[in-house]
Short mmCIF file of C-alpha atoms in Angstrom, two decimals:
data_model
loop_
_atom_site.label_atom_id
_atom_site.label_comp_id
_atom_site.label_asym_id
_atom_site.label_seq_id
_atom_site.Cartn_x
_atom_site.Cartn_y
_atom_site.Cartn_z
CA MET A 17 14.80 -98.24 -134.60
CA GLY A 18 13.71 -98.99 -138.04
CA SER A 19 10.20 -99.53 -137.10
CA LEU A 20 10.17 -96.23 -134.84
CA LEU A 21 11.49 -94.27 -137.83
CA ARG A 22 9.11 -95.88 -140.03
CA LEU A 23 6.34 -95.00 -137.57
CA ILE A 24 7.48 -91.05 -137.38
CA ARG A 25 7.77 -90.97 -141.44
CA GLU A 26 4.31 -92.22 -141.62
CA LEU A 27 2.89 -89.92 -139.26
CA LEU A 28 4.65 -86.72 -140.62
CA GLN A 29 3.43 -87.79 -144.08
CA GLU A 30 -0.04 -87.90 -142.91
CA ALA A 31 0.24 -84.16 -141.26
CA ALA A 32 1.99 -82.94 -144.25
CA ARG A 33 -0.84 -84.32 -146.68
CA ASP A 34 -3.59 -82.48 -144.28
CA LEU A 35 -1.67 -79.00 -144.43
CA ALA A 36 -0.30 -79.46 -147.92
CA PRO A 37 -3.57 -77.93 -149.53
CA THR A 38 -3.26 -74.90 -146.86
CA LEU A 39 0.40 -74.16 -148.00
CA ILE A 40 -0.33 -74.35 -151.45
CA VAL A 41 -3.13 -71.83 -151.34
CA VAL A 42 -0.82 -69.72 -149.07
CA ALA A 43 2.15 -69.89 -151.70
CA ILE A 44 0.08 -69.08 -154.66
CA PHE A 45 -1.52 -65.90 -153.22
CA GLN A 46 2.17 -64.84 -151.58
CA TRP A 47 3.60 -65.55 -155.05
CA PHE A 48 1.00 -64.00 -157.46
CA PHE A 49 -0.83 -61.10 -155.28
CA ILE A 50 1.23 -60.06 -152.50
CA GLN A 51 4.47 -60.54 -154.08
CA ARG A 52 6.72 -60.52 -151.25
CA MET A 53 8.12 -62.74 -148.93
CA PRO A 54 6.34 -62.94 -145.34
CA ASP A 55 7.79 -61.27 -142.64
CA SER A 56 9.75 -63.22 -139.94
CA LEU A 57 10.24 -66.13 -142.60
CA GLY A 58 12.23 -68.12 -139.91
CA ALA A 59 9.10 -67.97 -137.33
CA LEU A 60 6.61 -68.91 -139.81
CA VAL A 61 8.58 -72.00 -140.62
CA GLY A 62 9.12 -73.02 -137.11
CA GLY A 63 5.76 -72.40 -136.57
CA PHE A 64 4.50 -74.71 -139.24
CA ALA A 65 6.93 -77.39 -138.51
CA ALA A 66 5.84 -77.39 -134.83
CA VAL A 67 2.03 -77.55 -135.98
CA LEU A 68 3.29 -80.17 -138.41
CA ILE A 69 4.82 -82.43 -135.71
CA GLY A 70 2.42 -81.77 -132.98
CA LEU A 71 -0.51 -82.54 -135.36
CA ALA A 72 1.23 -85.94 -136.20
CA LEU A 73 1.74 -86.92 -132.70
CA PHE A 74 -1.55 -85.74 -131.54
CA VAL A 75 -3.54 -87.83 -134.49
CA LYS A 76 -1.36 -90.86 -133.56
CA GLY A 77 -2.26 -90.45 -129.74
CA LEU A 78 -6.12 -90.46 -130.62
CA ASP A 79 -5.82 -93.22 -132.57
CA ALA A 80 -3.88 -95.21 -129.79
CA ALA A 81 -5.71 -94.10 -126.81
CA ILE A 82 -8.75 -91.79 -126.70
CA PHE A 83 -10.91 -93.70 -129.55
CA PRO A 84 -10.33 -97.03 -128.54
CA ALA A 85 -11.04 -96.53 -125.01
CA GLY A 86 -14.30 -94.25 -125.84
CA GLU A 87 -15.52 -96.71 -128.55
CA THR A 88 -15.16 -99.69 -126.30
CA MET A 89 -16.92 -98.24 -123.22
CA ALA A 90 -19.93 -96.87 -124.81
CA PHE A 91 -20.32 -100.44 -126.58
CA ASP A 92 -19.99 -101.94 -122.95
CA PHE A 93 -22.51 -99.56 -121.31
CA ALA A 94 -24.73 -99.94 -123.74
CA ARG A 95 -24.20 -104.03 -123.53
CA ARG A 96 -24.88 -103.95 -120.17
CA GLY A 97 -28.06 -101.80 -120.16
CA SER A 98 -26.38 -99.22 -117.92
CA PHE A 99 -27.83 -96.08 -119.87
CA LEU A 100 -27.51 -93.80 -116.99
CA TRP A 101 -23.87 -94.52 -116.66
CA LEU A 102 -23.50 -94.12 -120.51
CA MET A 103 -24.91 -90.72 -120.60
CA ALA A 104 -22.93 -89.80 -117.31
CA PHE A 105 -19.82 -91.14 -119.26
CA ALA A 106 -20.95 -89.38 -122.49
CA PHE A 107 -21.00 -85.95 -120.49
CA CYS A 108 -17.52 -86.48 -118.80
CA ILE A 109 -15.57 -87.88 -122.11
CA SER A 110 -17.19 -85.00 -124.20
CA PHE A 111 -16.69 -82.48 -121.60
CA ALA A 112 -13.03 -83.26 -121.27
CA SER A 113 -12.17 -83.68 -124.94
CA VAL A 114 -13.68 -80.48 -125.95
CA ALA A 115 -11.77 -78.63 -122.98
CA ALA A 116 -8.65 -80.07 -124.72
CA GLU A 117 -10.10 -79.10 -128.29
CA PRO A 118 -7.01 -77.27 -130.36
CA ALA A 119 -9.49 -75.48 -132.45
CA LEU A 120 -11.58 -74.23 -129.73
CA MET A 121 -8.23 -73.12 -127.81
CA ALA A 122 -7.33 -71.27 -131.00
CA VAL A 123 -10.73 -69.10 -131.06
CA ALA A 124 -10.70 -68.97 -127.47
CA TYR A 125 -7.21 -66.99 -127.41
CA LYS A 126 -8.31 -64.73 -130.14
CA ALA A 127 -11.57 -63.64 -128.09
CA GLU A 128 -9.24 -63.28 -125.14
CA ALA A 129 -7.06 -60.88 -127.22
CA VAL A 130 -9.73 -59.01 -128.99
CA SER A 131 -11.82 -58.32 -126.12
CA GLY A 132 -9.15 -56.99 -123.89
CA GLY A 133 -10.03 -59.85 -121.52
CA SER A 134 -13.35 -59.07 -120.93
CA MET A 135 -13.97 -62.98 -122.40
CA GLY A 136 -11.34 -65.03 -121.09
CA ALA A 137 -10.07 -68.07 -122.83
CA THR A 138 -10.37 -70.44 -120.00
CA THR A 139 -13.98 -69.03 -119.32
CA LEU A 140 -14.76 -69.69 -123.16
CA ARG A 141 -13.50 -73.19 -123.13
CA MET A 142 -15.06 -74.45 -119.86
CA VAL A 143 -18.19 -72.62 -120.63
CA ALA A 144 -18.25 -74.31 -124.02
CA ALA A 145 -17.25 -77.70 -122.58
CA LEU A 146 -20.04 -77.89 -119.99
CA ALA A 147 -22.57 -76.99 -122.99
CA VAL A 148 -21.34 -79.58 -125.16
CA GLY A 149 -21.29 -82.19 -122.24
CA LEU A 150 -24.88 -81.56 -121.42
CA ALA A 151 -25.92 -81.47 -125.05
CA ILE A 152 -24.17 -85.06 -125.54
CA MET A 153 -26.41 -86.20 -122.75
CA VAL A 154 -29.57 -85.38 -124.52
CA GLY A 155 -28.43 -86.61 -127.76
CA VAL A 156 -27.52 -90.03 -126.19
CA TRP A 157 -31.09 -90.16 -124.78
CA ARG A 158 -32.43 -89.45 -127.92
CA ILE A 159 -30.66 -92.38 -129.66
CA VAL A 160 -31.87 -94.42 -126.50
CA LEU A 161 -35.70 -93.45 -127.00
CA GLY A 162 -35.32 -93.58 -130.90
CA HIS A 163 -36.93 -90.06 -131.48
CA PRO A 164 -36.40 -88.00 -134.79
CA ILE A 165 -33.48 -85.78 -134.59
CA ALA A 166 -35.76 -82.92 -135.82
CA LEU A 167 -37.76 -83.26 -132.63
CA TYR A 168 -34.80 -81.71 -130.65
CA LEU A 169 -32.93 -79.57 -133.16
CA ILE A 170 -35.75 -77.35 -134.64
CA PRO A 171 -36.62 -76.39 -131.16
CA GLY A 172 -32.79 -75.49 -130.49
CA TYR A 173 -32.19 -73.69 -133.52
CA LEU A 174 -35.43 -71.69 -132.65
CA ILE A 175 -33.84 -70.78 -129.20
CA VAL A 176 -30.68 -69.91 -131.03
CA VAL A 177 -32.54 -67.48 -133.19
CA GLY A 178 -34.13 -66.13 -130.39
CA LEU A 179 -31.31 -65.51 -128.14
CA THR A 180 -29.48 -63.85 -131.17
CA ALA A 181 -31.82 -60.99 -130.79
CA LEU A 182 -31.01 -60.57 -127.08
CA SER A 183 -27.59 -61.48 -126.98
CA PRO A 184 -24.78 -58.80 -126.52
CA PRO A 185 -23.54 -57.81 -130.41
CA GLU A 186 -19.85 -58.82 -128.94
CA LEU A 187 -20.68 -62.49 -128.46
CA VAL A 188 -23.01 -63.33 -131.26
CA GLY A 189 -20.37 -64.08 -133.81
CA LEU A 190 -18.08 -65.75 -131.13
CA ALA A 191 -21.06 -67.76 -129.76
CA PHE A 192 -21.56 -69.38 -133.52
CA ASP A 193 -18.00 -69.79 -134.16
CA SER A 194 -17.38 -71.71 -130.72
CA GLY A 195 -20.43 -73.91 -132.18
CA GLY A 196 -18.67 -74.63 -135.29
CA VAL A 197 -15.23 -75.68 -133.56
CA VAL A 198 -16.14 -77.68 -130.26
CA ALA A 199 -16.48 -81.14 -132.62
CA SER A 200 -13.21 -80.89 -134.45
CA THR A 201 -9.86 -83.00 -134.36
CA VAL A 202 -10.61 -84.43 -130.66
CA THR A 203 -14.22 -84.45 -130.36
CA ALA A 204 -15.91 -85.21 -133.88
CA PRO A 205 -14.74 -89.09 -134.54
CA LEU A 206 -15.31 -90.00 -130.91
CA LEU A 207 -18.84 -88.68 -131.21
CA THR A 208 -19.35 -90.01 -134.66
CA ALA A 209 -18.46 -93.62 -133.21
CA MET A 210 -20.09 -93.35 -130.23
CA GLY A 211 -23.50 -92.54 -131.47
CA VAL A 212 -23.10 -94.98 -134.43
CA GLY A 213 -22.14 -97.83 -132.20
CA LEU A 214 -24.60 -97.05 -129.61
CA ALA A 215 -27.25 -97.05 -132.35
CA ALA A 216 -26.03 -100.43 -133.81
CA THR A 217 -26.23 -102.11 -129.89
CA ILE A 218 -29.78 -101.20 -129.48
CA ARG A 219 -32.73 -103.18 -131.01
CA GLY A 220 -34.87 -101.22 -133.36
CA ARG A 221 -32.40 -98.48 -134.03
CA ASN A 222 -31.10 -97.61 -137.57
CA PRO A 223 -27.35 -96.37 -137.65
CA MET A 224 -27.90 -94.22 -140.51
CA LEU A 225 -31.33 -92.53 -139.10
CA ASP A 226 -30.50 -92.17 -135.23
CA GLY A 227 -26.50 -93.32 -134.93
CA PHE A 228 -25.62 -89.55 -136.54
CA GLY A 229 -26.67 -86.27 -134.94
CA LEU A 230 -24.43 -86.04 -131.87
CA ILE A 231 -22.04 -83.64 -133.32
CA ALA A 232 -25.15 -81.68 -134.19
CA PHE A 233 -26.28 -81.43 -130.40
CA GLY A 234 -22.43 -80.61 -129.60
CA ALA A 235 -22.49 -77.96 -132.36
CA LEU A 236 -25.89 -76.41 -131.00
CA ALA A 237 -25.09 -76.19 -127.55
CA PRO A 238 -22.35 -73.32 -127.18
CA MET A 239 -24.59 -71.07 -129.64
CA ILE A 240 -26.99 -70.92 -126.52
CA ILE A 241 -25.04 -71.21 -123.50
CA ILE A 242 -22.39 -68.67 -124.52
CA GLN A 243 -25.25 -66.04 -125.76
CA LEU A 244 -26.85 -66.99 -122.07
CA TYR A 245 -23.43 -65.99 -120.57
CA GLY A 246 -23.37 -62.93 -122.49
CA ILE A 247 -27.15 -61.66 -121.75
CA LEU A 248 -26.61 -62.52 -117.78
CA PHE A 249 -22.60 -61.82 -117.02
CA PHE A 250 -20.76 -60.43 -119.88
CA VAL A 251 -19.16 -56.80 -119.31
CA PRO A 252 -17.80 -55.25 -122.35
CA ALA A 253 -14.24 -54.14 -122.08
CA THR A 254 -13.80 -50.48 -121.04
CA ALA A 255 -13.18 -48.09 -123.79
CA GLY A 256 -9.07 -47.66 -124.56
CA THR A 257 -8.09 -51.19 -122.97
CA ALA A 258 -4.97 -52.12 -124.57
CA VAL A 259 -5.71 -55.24 -126.90
CA LEU A 260 -2.72 -57.17 -128.13
CA ILE A 261 -3.68 -59.52 -130.93
CA MET A 262 -1.15 -62.27 -130.20
CA PRO A 263 1.32 -62.69 -127.97
CA THR A 264 4.83 -61.19 -129.23
CA MET A 265 7.40 -63.63 -130.25
CA ASP A 266 9.63 -63.00 -127.48
CA GLY A 267 6.82 -64.45 -125.20
CA HIS A 268 7.51 -67.85 -127.04
CA HIS A 269 11.38 -67.61 -126.57
CA PHE A 270 10.87 -69.86 -123.24
CA GLY A 271 13.91 -70.95 -121.24
CA PRO A 272 13.77 -74.87 -120.25
CA VAL A 273 11.58 -74.24 -116.89
CA GLU A 274 9.23 -72.04 -118.70
CA MET A 275 8.69 -74.64 -121.40
CA LEU A 276 8.23 -77.65 -118.96
CA LEU A 277 5.57 -75.24 -116.82
CA SER A 278 3.88 -74.65 -120.15
CA PHE A 279 4.09 -78.48 -121.30
CA LEU A 280 2.52 -79.28 -117.44
CA ASN A 281 -0.22 -76.99 -118.04
CA MET A 282 -1.08 -78.65 -121.11
CA VAL A 283 -0.95 -82.36 -119.48
CA LYS A 284 -3.33 -80.77 -116.90
CA ASN A 285 -5.99 -80.10 -119.78
CA LEU A 286 -5.66 -83.86 -120.57
CA LEU A 287 -6.24 -85.11 -116.94
CA PRO A 288 -9.94 -85.27 -117.05
CA ILE A 289 -10.12 -87.27 -119.96
CA ILE A 290 -7.49 -89.85 -118.44
CA ALA A 291 -9.77 -89.70 -115.12
CA VAL A 292 -12.97 -90.35 -117.08
CA VAL A 293 -11.39 -93.50 -119.02
CA LEU A 294 -9.98 -94.76 -115.79
CA PHE A 295 -13.00 -94.13 -113.38
CA ALA A 296 -15.33 -95.72 -115.92
CA SER A 297 -12.98 -98.79 -116.50
CA PHE A 298 -12.45 -99.68 -112.74
CA VAL A 299 -15.41 -98.31 -110.81
CA VAL A 300 -18.04 -98.44 -113.13
CA LEU A 301 -17.35 -101.42 -115.62
CA ARG A 302 -15.06 -103.09 -112.99
CA ARG A 303 -12.74 -104.25 -115.51
CA PRO A 304 -9.05 -103.54 -116.13
CA LEU A 305 -7.77 -101.34 -119.18
CA ALA A 306 -7.16 -103.68 -122.36
CA ASP A 307 -4.15 -102.14 -122.97
CA PRO A 308 -2.78 -99.80 -120.24
CA LYS A 309 0.63 -99.18 -121.92
CA GLY A 310 -0.85 -98.19 -125.35
CA LEU A 311 -3.27 -95.84 -123.37
CA ALA A 312 -0.39 -94.18 -121.40
CA VAL A 313 1.80 -93.67 -124.50
CA GLY A 314 -1.14 -92.51 -126.65
CA MET A 315 -1.94 -89.90 -124.15
CA LEU A 316 1.39 -89.09 -123.99
CA PHE A 317 1.71 -88.57 -127.78
CA VAL A 318 -1.59 -86.44 -127.27
CA ALA A 319 0.20 -84.05 -124.68
CA VAL A 320 3.27 -83.37 -126.54
CA GLY A 321 1.51 -82.99 -130.19
CA LEU A 322 -1.06 -80.44 -128.22
CA TYR A 323 1.69 -78.44 -126.69
CA LEU A 324 3.73 -78.57 -130.27
CA PHE A 325 0.77 -77.30 -131.91
CA ASP A 326 -0.01 -74.67 -129.29
CA GLU A 327 3.15 -73.22 -129.76
CA GLY A 328 3.12 -73.62 -133.52
CA LEU A 329 -0.53 -71.52 -133.59
CA GLN A 330 1.33 -68.79 -131.57
CA ILE A 331 4.23 -68.03 -133.61
CA GLY A 332 3.13 -69.52 -136.89
CA LEU A 333 -0.28 -69.70 -138.04
CA PHE A 334 -2.07 -66.61 -136.44
CA PRO A 335 0.87 -64.48 -137.52
CA LEU A 336 0.75 -65.90 -141.28
CA GLY A 337 -3.13 -65.06 -141.13
CA ASP A 338 -2.75 -61.70 -140.13
CA GLU A 339 -0.12 -61.04 -142.68
CA MET A 340 -2.05 -62.77 -145.42
CA THR A 341 -4.85 -60.54 -144.43
CA ARG A 342 -2.64 -57.15 -144.65
CA GLY A 343 -1.24 -58.25 -147.90
CA LEU A 344 -4.68 -58.99 -149.75
CA MET A 345 -6.14 -55.64 -148.15
CA GLN A 346 -3.18 -53.37 -149.25
CA ASP A 347 -3.82 -50.13 -151.26
CA GLY A 348 -5.30 -50.53 -154.76
CA ALA A 349 -5.95 -54.65 -154.17
CA ALA A 350 -9.11 -55.65 -155.69
CA MET A 351 -11.67 -57.16 -153.36
CA TRP A 352 -12.29 -60.18 -155.58
CA VAL A 353 -8.79 -61.38 -154.59
CA LEU A 354 -9.72 -61.59 -150.66
CA TYR A 355 -13.01 -63.08 -151.52
CA LEU A 356 -10.94 -65.78 -153.78
CA TYR A 357 -8.48 -66.40 -150.87
CA GLY A 358 -11.33 -66.95 -148.72
CA PHE A 359 -13.29 -69.58 -150.72
CA LEU A 360 -9.80 -71.62 -151.79
CA ILE A 361 -8.48 -71.81 -148.24
CA GLY A 362 -11.98 -72.97 -146.86
CA PHE A 363 -12.09 -75.70 -149.75
CA ALA A 364 -8.76 -76.67 -149.71
CA THR A 365 -8.50 -77.15 -145.76
CA THR A 366 -12.25 -78.79 -145.69
CA MET A 367 -11.29 -81.43 -148.24
CA ALA A 368 -8.33 -82.64 -145.92
CA GLU A 369 -10.24 -82.26 -142.58
CA PRO A 370 -9.61 -85.52 -140.46
CA ALA A 371 -13.21 -85.31 -138.85
CA LEU A 372 -14.73 -84.69 -141.91
CA ILE A 373 -13.14 -87.57 -143.54
CA ALA A 374 -13.99 -89.77 -140.55
CA LEU A 375 -17.48 -88.62 -140.56
CA SER A 376 -17.99 -89.22 -144.72
CA ILE A 377 -16.11 -92.55 -144.18
CA LYS A 378 -18.57 -93.68 -141.65
CA ALA A 379 -21.72 -92.17 -143.72
CA ASP A 380 -20.54 -94.21 -146.74
CA GLU A 381 -20.02 -97.25 -144.76
CA VAL A 382 -23.25 -96.90 -142.88
CA SER A 383 -25.41 -96.10 -146.06
CA LEU A 384 -23.98 -99.11 -147.98
CA GLY A 385 -22.28 -96.49 -150.51
CA GLN A 386 -25.64 -94.71 -151.31
CA LEU A 387 -23.98 -91.63 -149.65
CA LYS A 388 -20.60 -91.54 -151.18
CA GLY A 389 -17.87 -90.09 -148.96
CA PHE A 390 -15.79 -88.14 -151.58
CA TRP A 391 -18.85 -86.49 -152.90
CA LEU A 392 -20.10 -85.51 -149.37
CA ARG A 393 -16.74 -83.97 -148.46
CA SER A 394 -16.84 -82.15 -151.79
CA LEU A 395 -20.21 -80.86 -151.28
CA VAL A 396 -19.10 -79.61 -147.64
CA SER A 397 -16.05 -77.98 -148.91
CA ILE A 398 -17.89 -76.11 -151.60
CA GLY A 399 -20.47 -74.94 -148.82
CA VAL A 400 -17.42 -73.77 -146.59
CA GLY A 401 -15.70 -71.78 -149.14
CA PHE A 402 -18.88 -70.39 -150.45
CA GLY A 403 -19.52 -69.55 -146.46
CA LEU A 404 -16.16 -67.93 -146.14
CA VAL A 405 -16.95 -65.44 -148.93
CA VAL A 406 -20.42 -64.34 -147.87
CA GLY A 407 -18.79 -63.83 -144.21
CA CYS A 408 -16.06 -61.60 -145.90
CA ALA A 409 -18.57 -59.84 -147.86
CA ARG A 410 -20.70 -59.09 -144.85
CA ILE A 411 -17.75 -57.65 -142.58
CA VAL A 412 -16.83 -55.54 -145.60
CA ASP A 413 -20.51 -54.53 -145.97
CA GLY A 414 -21.04 -53.83 -141.94
CA THR A 415 -24.39 -55.52 -142.09
CA PRO A 416 -24.80 -56.92 -138.43
CA ILE A 417 -24.22 -60.76 -138.15
CA ALA A 418 -27.45 -61.64 -136.71
CA TYR A 419 -29.58 -60.54 -140.04
CA TRP A 420 -27.76 -63.00 -141.95
CA LEU A 421 -27.51 -65.82 -139.10
CA ILE A 422 -31.20 -65.82 -138.18
CA PRO A 423 -32.61 -66.14 -141.81
CA GLY A 424 -29.89 -68.58 -142.65
CA TYR A 425 -30.79 -70.94 -139.84
CA LEU A 426 -34.77 -70.61 -140.14
CA LEU A 427 -33.87 -71.76 -143.69
CA VAL A 428 -32.28 -74.75 -142.44
CA ILE A 429 -35.20 -75.37 -139.92
CA ALA A 430 -37.65 -75.24 -142.83
CA MET A 431 -35.37 -77.40 -144.85
CA THR A 432 -35.50 -80.17 -142.35
CA LYS A 433 -39.39 -80.34 -142.87
CA LEU A 434 -38.56 -81.10 -146.81
CA ALA A 435 -35.26 -83.13 -146.53
CA PRO A 436 -35.23 -87.04 -146.15
CA ARG A 437 -34.64 -88.19 -143.03
CA PHE A 438 -31.73 -89.80 -143.63
CA ILE A 439 -29.69 -86.73 -144.56
CA ILE A 440 -30.68 -84.47 -141.76
CA PRO A 441 -28.33 -85.77 -139.10
CA ILE A 442 -25.64 -86.27 -141.32
CA ALA A 443 -26.19 -82.38 -142.85
CA PHE A 444 -26.11 -81.06 -139.06
CA ASP A 445 -23.10 -83.30 -138.15
CA CYS A 446 -21.29 -81.95 -141.37
CA GLY A 447 -22.27 -78.39 -140.16
CA GLY A 448 -19.91 -79.18 -137.03
CA VAL A 449 -16.74 -80.80 -138.48
CA THR A 450 -16.21 -78.10 -141.22
CA THR A 451 -13.18 -76.10 -139.50
CA SER A 452 -10.15 -77.93 -138.65
CA THR A 453 -7.17 -77.17 -136.64
CA VAL A 454 -5.42 -75.40 -139.16
CA THR A 455 -8.33 -73.63 -140.82
CA VAL A 456 -9.58 -72.07 -137.48
CA PRO A 457 -6.38 -69.88 -136.99
CA LEU A 458 -6.22 -68.71 -140.71
CA VAL A 459 -9.78 -67.95 -140.80
CA THR A 460 -10.14 -66.52 -137.48
CA ALA A 461 -7.31 -64.40 -138.17
CA LEU A 462 -8.74 -63.28 -141.61
CA GLY A 463 -12.01 -62.26 -139.92
CA VAL A 464 -10.32 -60.19 -137.17
CA GLY A 465 -7.72 -58.61 -139.55
CA LEU A 466 -10.43 -57.91 -141.88
CA ALA A 467 -12.55 -56.17 -139.36
CA GLU A 468 -9.68 -54.27 -138.14
CA ARG A 469 -8.73 -52.72 -141.49
CA THR A 470 -12.29 -51.66 -142.60
CA PRO A 471 -13.09 -48.31 -141.41
CA GLY A 472 -16.20 -48.35 -139.13
CA ARG A 473 -15.87 -52.03 -137.93
CA ASP A 474 -15.11 -53.55 -134.54
CA PRO A 475 -12.87 -56.64 -134.46
CA MET A 476 -14.77 -57.98 -131.29
CA ILE A 477 -18.41 -57.31 -133.18
CA ASP A 478 -17.43 -57.83 -136.46
CA GLY A 479 -14.38 -59.71 -136.93
CA PHE A 480 -15.87 -63.18 -135.66
CA GLY A 481 -18.62 -64.87 -137.73
CA LEU A 482 -16.81 -66.64 -140.54
CA ILE A 483 -16.56 -70.00 -138.86
CA ALA A 484 -20.43 -69.33 -138.33
CA PHE A 485 -20.74 -69.06 -142.01
CA ALA A 486 -18.41 -72.00 -142.63
CA SER A 487 -20.77 -74.23 -140.48
CA LEU A 488 -23.82 -72.83 -141.93
CA THR A 489 -23.61 -73.23 -145.72
CA PRO A 490 -22.73 -76.95 -145.52
CA MET A 491 -25.87 -77.67 -143.92
CA ILE A 492 -28.06 -75.80 -146.59
CA ILE A 493 -26.04 -77.55 -149.42
CA VAL A 494 -26.08 -81.10 -147.96
CA MET A 495 -29.79 -80.90 -147.30
CA SER A 496 -30.20 -79.17 -150.75
CA TYR A 497 -28.51 -82.20 -152.14
CA GLY A 498 -30.92 -84.82 -150.61
CA ILE A 499 -33.85 -83.19 -151.36
CA ILE A 500 -33.01 -83.04 -155.18
CA ALA A 501 -31.62 -86.56 -155.22
CA THR A 502 -34.86 -87.63 -153.69
CA LEU A 503 -37.09 -85.59 -156.20
CA LEU A 504 -35.14 -86.91 -159.10
CA GLN A 505 -35.52 -90.60 -157.87
CA LYS A 506 -39.16 -90.12 -157.59
CA SER A 507 -39.26 -88.65 -161.18
CA ARG A 508 -37.40 -91.55 -162.38
CA LYS A 509 -39.56 -94.26 -160.59
CA PRO A 510 -42.44 -94.01 -163.04
CA VAL A 511 -40.44 -94.42 -166.08
CA LYS A 512 -38.44 -97.40 -164.70
CA GLU A 513 -41.88 -99.25 -164.02
CA GLN A 514 -43.41 -98.26 -167.54
CA THR A 515 -40.28 -99.61 -169.19
CA SER A 516 -40.53 -102.96 -166.87
#
């Protein structure tokens, strides 16, 4: 009993640490600028509590079940030379994990509500999961062949830029946002471990140059496939369609039967991950699970955690994001306050993002300390904060998002020609792990709420895209860091030689 209580306390402390920066920023702005207590304070507290407990259980379940199984099987496939099975495993596990990704769920719910149902949440999640699965297969094959990542990413982003000019304006921001959230809490650590482990297993591959980049492939694919879906199939909602931004609180006062059905629906989302692990273990690798009890308990933690997190989003974080936006846009409020809120909420939540922490630790480890994890996180967090400021200014100004994103990604493509090779995969991966399960609801609500309350703006066309800026600017900043550091190192080298 004592060990169980100690485990629960540790889980809650870790989750509280991840949520604390966000709560501090929210409290500061509520106290100094909005100057009133939030509406439905009890629901907000309950929602945050559900998110806190759900996130704690969710992360523990990942550590106990999904990560060990994924890493071990990727290593076994590579060691046996079963690269076709490895790619099939990579597709299936990435598809399943993206389909269950909490951050993608948050964006999908908002997209369905704002679009009046013309872009269903399930459709968006399945399209994004399919895109990521196919992209990860390509990324794994790149590691096997040892090709430079720029040979794949430069044409990929050129395709994105071309599609952006043809895609329905309702889906441009949503497509880029979806690319920014597919590799978050569930997917990013798994892909990082898989890529670095695979590169370390194959002779002639460098974990620093070849191991990173799977997240970049995963983030790129939804931008392409969702815009293709929009060009071929998307039908905008008819004028006058009633739009409910979020379900009412009464919709979440479930009875026992409804709560059970909702939980079973969440379990259904996780069944593909379990099926992939079991099939790969018993049918392909032909060996029993190393720890079947641990896998079962871990998956139960993931299911319960996802359920609580989902409910907390609906009754806590989304309404809070809407209310913060309303409060910061009240009559007479200065726009710099809103921009400051966007920067701080982006910086604070990104510094505590578990997926970014996992990536920075792995980068520090593989680079033998040459790329310090703390500085990498700081650069990325500054980039996210700056990106949110630019994104908010775009909504207020009303400029089409394509006018910003197309030049931005063309700049990223040009920088890949100048940046040192080791920094390119990490920079692209950083763009895919910036938005956390806590950041996404607040940022999405900020964008949609700002578009709703700015005259002449359409929430579907203008409201999405903040996450896209939060993914784009870190790539620019991290590659700029690599270019500057390389130039400084070259300028110091002759001085050292003369001194010696």
